[in-house]
Amino acid sequence: MADNRPIGVFDSGIGGLTVLREIISAVPGESTIYFGDDGRAPYGTKSHETIIKYALQDMMFLKSQNVKMIVIACNTASTHAYKALKEASDVPVIEVVVPGARASVKATRNGKIGIIATRATVASGLYESAVREEGKGIEGLEVISQACPMFVSLAEEGWWDDEVTLLTAQKYLEPLKKAGVDTVVLACTHYPLLANTISKVMGPGVTLINSGIAVAGDVKQILDKNGMRSDGSFVEHRFFTSDDPSIFENVAAPFLGRGLPKGTKKVAVDRYDTGDLL
Ligand code: DGL
């Protein structure tokens, strides 16, 4: 029997819309509910405990909407909170780290992989271990991680191809260039928007991995494997934020890449009690 419940996707804010857009194109017959925790973003500068608490509350909100699957679109929440969410959930929870790591290992030719992300993601070390785990067979595998915190603001500012972004990218990416990486994982929701500039700095021979695309493939596979596909008779994409919906909608379009989300509703996500889950 078809499962017409929506797929729940959450992120610290609007960035996860870059993941949602890939999910919508991978499984166009599915309805989705997106929650952006804009009121408490960014997560990339928060502590491990805070990120777990926020992510649990985000998930509890989505669960209250009767979703059939939870996608943690946020790389920072995936690295810090996936385990806690998986333990607390009775529906499949998908995170972005392993799919991104797997795609990078497939893409590399010289075994040198760069990971760029927020400070909290880099500090967790989890992306690096995921790449090492997925790339076990690659002799002399090198993984170089670099935090690029300013990329988040530059992406939200709309300065994707700006000279300020180019200079910032040159500075951040220098260690990856020096190391000679041939593959870079865009391990943050916002970075796909800066892909042109990042590519310009890294050079044409370097493959950029958009983990959103890899995750969308996993979502499709898990739905199919568990017989959870909808019958496509009714498709709806709903949006929620913990901040002002008009602010969300004003910046959302380029992230979503398919026009403006409409009818976004505000959620008081901090009211969700994590009880003994923490
Ligand atoms: N969504 C976050 C991530 O993918 C970036 C923004 C933030 O720091 O909250 O890591």
Short mmCIF file of C-alpha atoms and ligand atoms in Angstrom, two decimals:
data_model
loop_
_atom_site.label_atom_id
_atom_site.label_comp_id
_atom_site.label_asym_id
_atom_site.label_seq_id
_atom_site.Cartn_x
_atom_site.Cartn_y
_atom_site.Cartn_z
CA MET A 1 0.00 0.00 0.00
CA ALA A 2 1.22 3.51 -0.77
CA ASP A 3 2.48 5.69 2.04
CA ASN A 4 1.32 9.23 1.31
CA ARG A 5 2.73 10.81 4.45
CA PRO A 6 5.23 13.60 3.77
CA ILE A 7 9.02 13.43 4.12
CA GLY A 8 10.22 15.72 6.92
CA VAL A 9 13.37 17.76 6.27
CA PHE A 10 15.00 20.11 8.73
CA ASP A 11 17.96 22.43 8.90
CA SER A 12 19.27 25.19 11.14
CA GLY A 13 17.73 27.65 8.66
CA ILE A 14 17.26 28.16 4.95
CA GLY A 15 20.42 26.36 3.82
CA GLY A 16 18.76 22.94 3.91
CA LEU A 17 16.58 24.05 1.01
CA THR A 18 19.58 23.14 -1.20
CA VAL A 19 19.05 19.56 0.02
CA LEU A 20 15.25 19.75 -0.26
CA ARG A 21 15.49 20.79 -3.91
CA GLU A 22 17.52 17.67 -4.70
CA ILE A 23 15.02 15.49 -2.82
CA ILE A 24 12.12 17.02 -4.75
CA SER A 25 13.83 16.29 -8.05
CA ALA A 26 14.83 12.76 -7.02
CA VAL A 27 11.32 11.81 -5.79
CA PRO A 28 8.90 14.29 -7.41
CA GLY A 29 5.83 12.29 -6.38
CA GLU A 30 6.52 12.80 -2.67
CA SER A 31 5.14 15.53 -0.39
CA THR A 32 7.57 17.28 1.93
CA ILE A 33 7.54 19.35 5.10
CA TYR A 34 10.54 21.61 5.63
CA PHE A 35 11.47 23.17 8.94
CA GLY A 36 14.19 25.85 9.12
CA ASP A 37 15.28 26.80 12.63
CA ASP A 38 16.14 30.35 11.54
CA GLY A 39 15.30 31.76 14.96
CA ARG A 40 18.20 29.82 16.52
CA ALA A 41 20.63 29.64 13.57
CA PRO A 42 23.50 29.29 13.04
CA TYR A 43 24.18 25.87 14.52
CA GLY A 44 27.77 25.84 13.23
CA THR A 45 28.99 27.97 16.12
CA LYS A 46 27.03 26.17 18.89
CA SER A 47 28.17 23.52 21.39
CA HIS A 48 27.58 19.78 20.95
CA GLU A 49 24.90 19.73 23.70
CA THR A 50 23.00 22.70 22.25
CA ILE A 51 23.02 21.23 18.74
CA ILE A 52 21.61 17.92 20.05
CA LYS A 53 18.85 19.71 21.98
CA TYR A 54 17.86 21.88 19.01
CA ALA A 55 17.94 18.95 16.59
CA LEU A 56 15.74 16.83 18.89
CA GLN A 57 13.21 19.65 19.10
CA ASP A 58 13.30 20.08 15.31
CA MET A 59 12.62 16.38 14.90
CA MET A 60 9.79 16.47 17.46
CA PHE A 61 8.09 19.21 15.52
CA LEU A 62 8.36 17.22 12.28
CA LYS A 63 7.07 14.10 14.03
CA SER A 64 4.05 16.10 15.16
CA GLN A 65 3.31 16.59 11.44
CA ASN A 66 3.10 12.81 10.85
CA VAL A 67 6.13 12.49 8.60
CA LYS A 68 7.29 9.07 7.35
CA MET A 69 10.97 9.91 7.32
CA ILE A 70 13.26 12.56 8.81
CA VAL A 71 16.08 14.04 6.74
CA ILE A 72 18.69 16.00 8.68
CA ALA A 73 19.68 18.38 5.89
CA CYS A 74 22.05 20.27 8.18
CA ASN A 75 25.64 18.99 8.16
CA THR A 76 26.30 20.39 11.63
CA ALA A 77 23.23 18.67 13.10
CA SER A 78 24.10 15.46 11.22
CA THR A 79 27.58 15.29 12.71
CA HIS A 80 26.50 16.12 16.27
CA ALA A 81 22.97 14.78 16.66
CA TYR A 82 22.34 11.90 14.21
CA LYS A 83 22.92 9.22 16.83
CA ALA A 84 20.55 10.82 19.35
CA LEU A 85 17.86 11.36 16.72
CA LYS A 86 18.12 7.86 15.34
CA GLU A 87 17.73 6.38 18.82
CA ALA A 88 14.68 8.55 19.53
CA SER A 89 12.88 7.98 16.22
CA ASP A 90 10.49 5.30 15.05
CA VAL A 91 10.76 6.42 11.41
CA PRO A 92 13.96 6.29 9.30
CA VAL A 93 16.39 9.15 9.94
CA ILE A 94 18.71 10.12 7.08
CA GLU A 95 21.78 12.24 7.60
CA VAL A 96 24.09 13.94 5.10
CA VAL A 97 27.58 12.86 6.17
CA VAL A 98 27.88 9.26 4.95
CA PRO A 99 26.27 9.92 1.52
CA GLY A 100 28.65 12.88 0.98
CA ALA A 101 31.67 10.86 2.14
CA ARG A 102 30.73 7.94 -0.12
CA ALA A 103 30.36 10.24 -3.14
CA SER A 104 33.77 11.84 -2.49
CA VAL A 105 35.52 8.47 -2.29
CA LYS A 106 33.91 7.47 -5.60
CA ALA A 107 35.02 10.71 -7.24
CA THR A 108 38.65 10.97 -6.15
CA ARG A 109 41.40 9.83 -8.51
CA ASN A 110 44.45 10.77 -6.44
CA GLY A 111 43.08 9.83 -2.99
CA LYS A 112 43.30 13.39 -1.66
CA ILE A 113 39.94 14.66 -0.43
CA GLY A 114 39.12 18.06 1.04
CA ILE A 115 36.18 18.71 3.35
CA ILE A 116 34.89 22.22 3.84
CA ALA A 117 32.27 22.89 6.51
CA THR A 118 31.29 24.93 9.55
CA ARG A 119 33.57 25.02 12.61
CA ALA A 120 31.33 22.65 14.59
CA THR A 121 31.26 20.10 11.76
CA VAL A 122 35.04 20.16 11.34
CA ALA A 123 35.56 20.01 15.12
CA SER A 124 33.38 16.87 15.39
CA GLY A 125 35.89 14.99 13.19
CA LEU A 126 33.01 12.82 11.99
CA TYR A 127 33.14 13.77 8.33
CA GLU A 128 36.80 12.92 8.24
CA SER A 129 36.21 9.52 9.86
CA ALA A 130 33.32 8.84 7.48
CA VAL A 131 35.57 9.51 4.47
CA ARG A 132 38.29 7.29 5.97
CA GLU A 133 35.76 4.53 6.61
CA GLU A 134 34.24 4.73 3.11
CA GLY A 135 37.72 5.00 1.54
CA LYS A 136 39.31 2.12 3.45
CA GLY A 137 40.51 0.49 0.24
CA ILE A 138 42.31 3.60 -1.03
CA GLU A 139 46.01 3.41 -0.34
CA GLY A 140 47.53 6.58 1.15
CA LEU A 141 44.13 8.28 1.46
CA GLU A 142 44.52 11.87 2.64
CA VAL A 143 41.68 13.90 4.13
CA ILE A 144 42.08 17.61 4.76
CA SER A 145 39.33 19.50 6.59
CA GLN A 146 38.88 23.24 6.55
CA ALA A 147 36.29 25.34 8.39
CA CYS A 148 34.93 28.17 6.22
CA PRO A 149 32.49 29.90 8.61
CA MET A 150 32.18 33.12 6.60
CA PHE A 151 30.83 31.24 3.58
CA VAL A 152 27.46 30.94 5.36
CA SER A 153 26.96 34.72 5.62
CA LEU A 154 28.27 35.29 2.09
CA ALA A 155 25.78 32.77 0.70
CA GLU A 156 22.88 34.35 2.61
CA GLU A 157 23.98 37.80 1.45
CA GLY A 158 23.66 36.61 -2.14
CA TRP A 159 27.37 37.29 -2.86
CA TRP A 160 27.89 34.00 -4.66
CA ASP A 161 30.18 35.36 -7.39
CA ASP A 162 31.38 38.50 -5.64
CA GLU A 163 35.04 39.53 -5.40
CA VAL A 164 34.80 39.53 -1.58
CA THR A 165 33.76 35.88 -1.77
CA LEU A 166 36.58 35.13 -4.19
CA LEU A 167 39.16 36.64 -1.81
CA THR A 168 37.65 34.81 1.16
CA ALA A 169 37.66 31.55 -0.76
CA GLN A 170 41.30 32.03 -1.80
CA LYS A 171 42.24 32.39 1.83
CA TYR A 172 40.17 29.49 3.18
CA LEU A 173 41.00 27.07 0.38
CA GLU A 174 44.76 27.59 0.27
CA PRO A 175 45.57 24.55 2.47
CA LEU A 176 43.43 22.33 0.24
CA LYS A 177 45.16 23.62 -2.89
CA LYS A 178 48.58 23.11 -1.32
CA ALA A 179 47.65 19.56 -0.39
CA GLY A 180 46.66 18.91 -4.03
CA VAL A 181 43.15 17.60 -3.33
CA ASP A 182 41.23 16.58 -6.45
CA THR A 183 37.84 16.36 -4.68
CA VAL A 184 36.16 18.75 -2.27
CA VAL A 185 33.05 17.90 -0.26
CA LEU A 186 30.72 20.88 0.17
CA ALA A 187 29.87 19.74 3.69
CA CYS A 188 27.58 22.63 4.55
CA THR A 189 24.11 23.37 3.24
CA HIS A 190 25.09 26.84 2.02
CA TYR A 191 28.18 26.00 0.01
CA PRO A 192 26.53 24.70 -3.19
CA LEU A 193 25.52 28.33 -3.84
CA LEU A 194 29.20 29.31 -3.83
CA ALA A 195 30.21 26.42 -6.09
CA ASN A 196 31.26 28.72 -8.99
CA THR A 197 33.63 30.71 -6.83
CA ILE A 198 34.98 27.62 -5.06
CA SER A 199 35.58 26.00 -8.46
CA LYS A 200 37.32 29.10 -9.75
CA VAL A 201 39.74 28.96 -6.81
CA MET A 202 40.29 25.19 -6.80
CA GLY A 203 40.63 24.89 -10.58
CA PRO A 204 38.80 22.89 -13.24
CA GLY A 205 40.38 19.54 -12.32
CA VAL A 206 38.80 19.49 -8.86
CA THR A 207 35.43 17.78 -8.38
CA LEU A 208 33.00 19.41 -5.97
CA ILE A 209 30.64 17.06 -4.13
CA ASN A 210 27.20 18.44 -3.35
CA SER A 211 26.09 16.17 -0.51
CA GLY A 212 22.45 17.16 -1.13
CA ILE A 213 22.48 15.18 -4.38
CA ALA A 214 23.99 12.16 -2.63
CA VAL A 215 21.41 12.35 0.17
CA ALA A 216 18.49 12.58 -2.26
CA GLY A 217 19.69 9.32 -3.84
CA ASP A 218 19.65 7.67 -0.41
CA VAL A 219 16.16 8.98 0.34
CA LYS A 220 14.86 7.42 -2.88
CA GLN A 221 16.60 4.14 -2.18
CA ILE A 222 15.30 3.86 1.40
CA LEU A 223 11.73 4.70 0.38
CA ASP A 224 11.87 2.02 -2.33
CA LYS A 225 13.53 -0.57 -0.12
CA ASN A 226 10.93 -0.14 2.63
CA GLY A 227 7.94 0.11 0.30
CA MET A 228 7.27 3.65 1.53
CA ARG A 229 6.67 5.45 -1.77
CA SER A 230 3.55 7.59 -2.09
CA ASP A 231 1.16 7.01 -4.99
CA GLY A 232 1.81 10.59 -6.17
CA SER A 233 -1.91 11.41 -6.27
CA PHE A 234 -1.42 14.50 -4.13
CA VAL A 235 1.89 16.36 -3.81
CA GLU A 236 2.42 19.28 -1.49
CA HIS A 237 5.51 21.11 -0.16
CA ARG A 238 4.98 22.92 3.15
CA PHE A 239 7.41 25.24 4.91
CA PHE A 240 7.88 26.18 8.56
CA THR A 241 10.38 28.42 10.31
CA SER A 242 11.08 29.40 13.91
CA ASP A 243 11.57 33.04 12.85
CA ASP A 244 9.57 35.53 10.80
CA PRO A 245 8.09 33.69 7.75
CA SER A 246 8.56 36.76 5.53
CA ILE A 247 12.31 36.84 6.28
CA PHE A 248 12.47 33.12 5.45
CA GLU A 249 10.61 33.57 2.19
CA ASN A 250 12.71 36.59 1.16
CA VAL A 251 15.98 34.68 1.24
CA ALA A 252 14.72 31.21 0.39
CA ALA A 253 14.27 31.33 -3.40
CA PRO A 254 17.87 30.88 -4.58
CA PHE A 255 18.43 28.09 -2.05
CA LEU A 256 15.32 26.26 -3.15
CA GLY A 257 16.02 27.00 -6.82
CA ARG A 258 12.38 26.57 -7.85
CA GLY A 259 10.61 29.82 -7.04
CA LEU A 260 9.51 31.22 -3.73
CA PRO A 261 8.04 29.04 -1.02
CA LYS A 262 4.62 30.35 -0.05
CA GLY A 263 2.44 30.09 3.04
CA THR A 264 5.39 29.56 5.40
CA LYS A 265 4.24 29.22 9.00
CA LYS A 266 5.99 30.09 12.24
CA VAL A 267 6.66 27.37 14.83
CA ALA A 268 7.60 27.89 18.49
CA VAL A 269 10.04 25.01 18.31
CA ASP A 270 11.61 25.66 21.72
CA ARG A 271 8.29 24.61 23.29
CA TYR A 272 8.94 21.01 22.31
CA ASP A 273 10.03 19.28 25.48
CA THR A 274 12.94 16.88 24.93
CA GLY A 275 12.15 15.26 28.34
CA ASP A 276 14.49 12.38 29.06
CA LEU A 277 15.77 12.23 25.48
CA LEU A 278 18.68 14.47 26.45
N1 DGL B 1 23.11 24.32 7.98
C1 DGL B 1 24.45 24.43 8.50
C2 DGL B 1 25.30 23.25 8.00
O1 DGL B 1 25.00 22.61 7.02
C3 DGL B 1 25.10 25.74 8.11
C4 DGL B 1 24.53 26.93 8.81
C5 DGL B 1 24.68 26.89 10.32
O2 DGL B 1 25.82 27.02 10.83
O3 DGL B 1 23.69 26.71 10.98
O4 DGL B 1 26.28 22.92 8.61
#
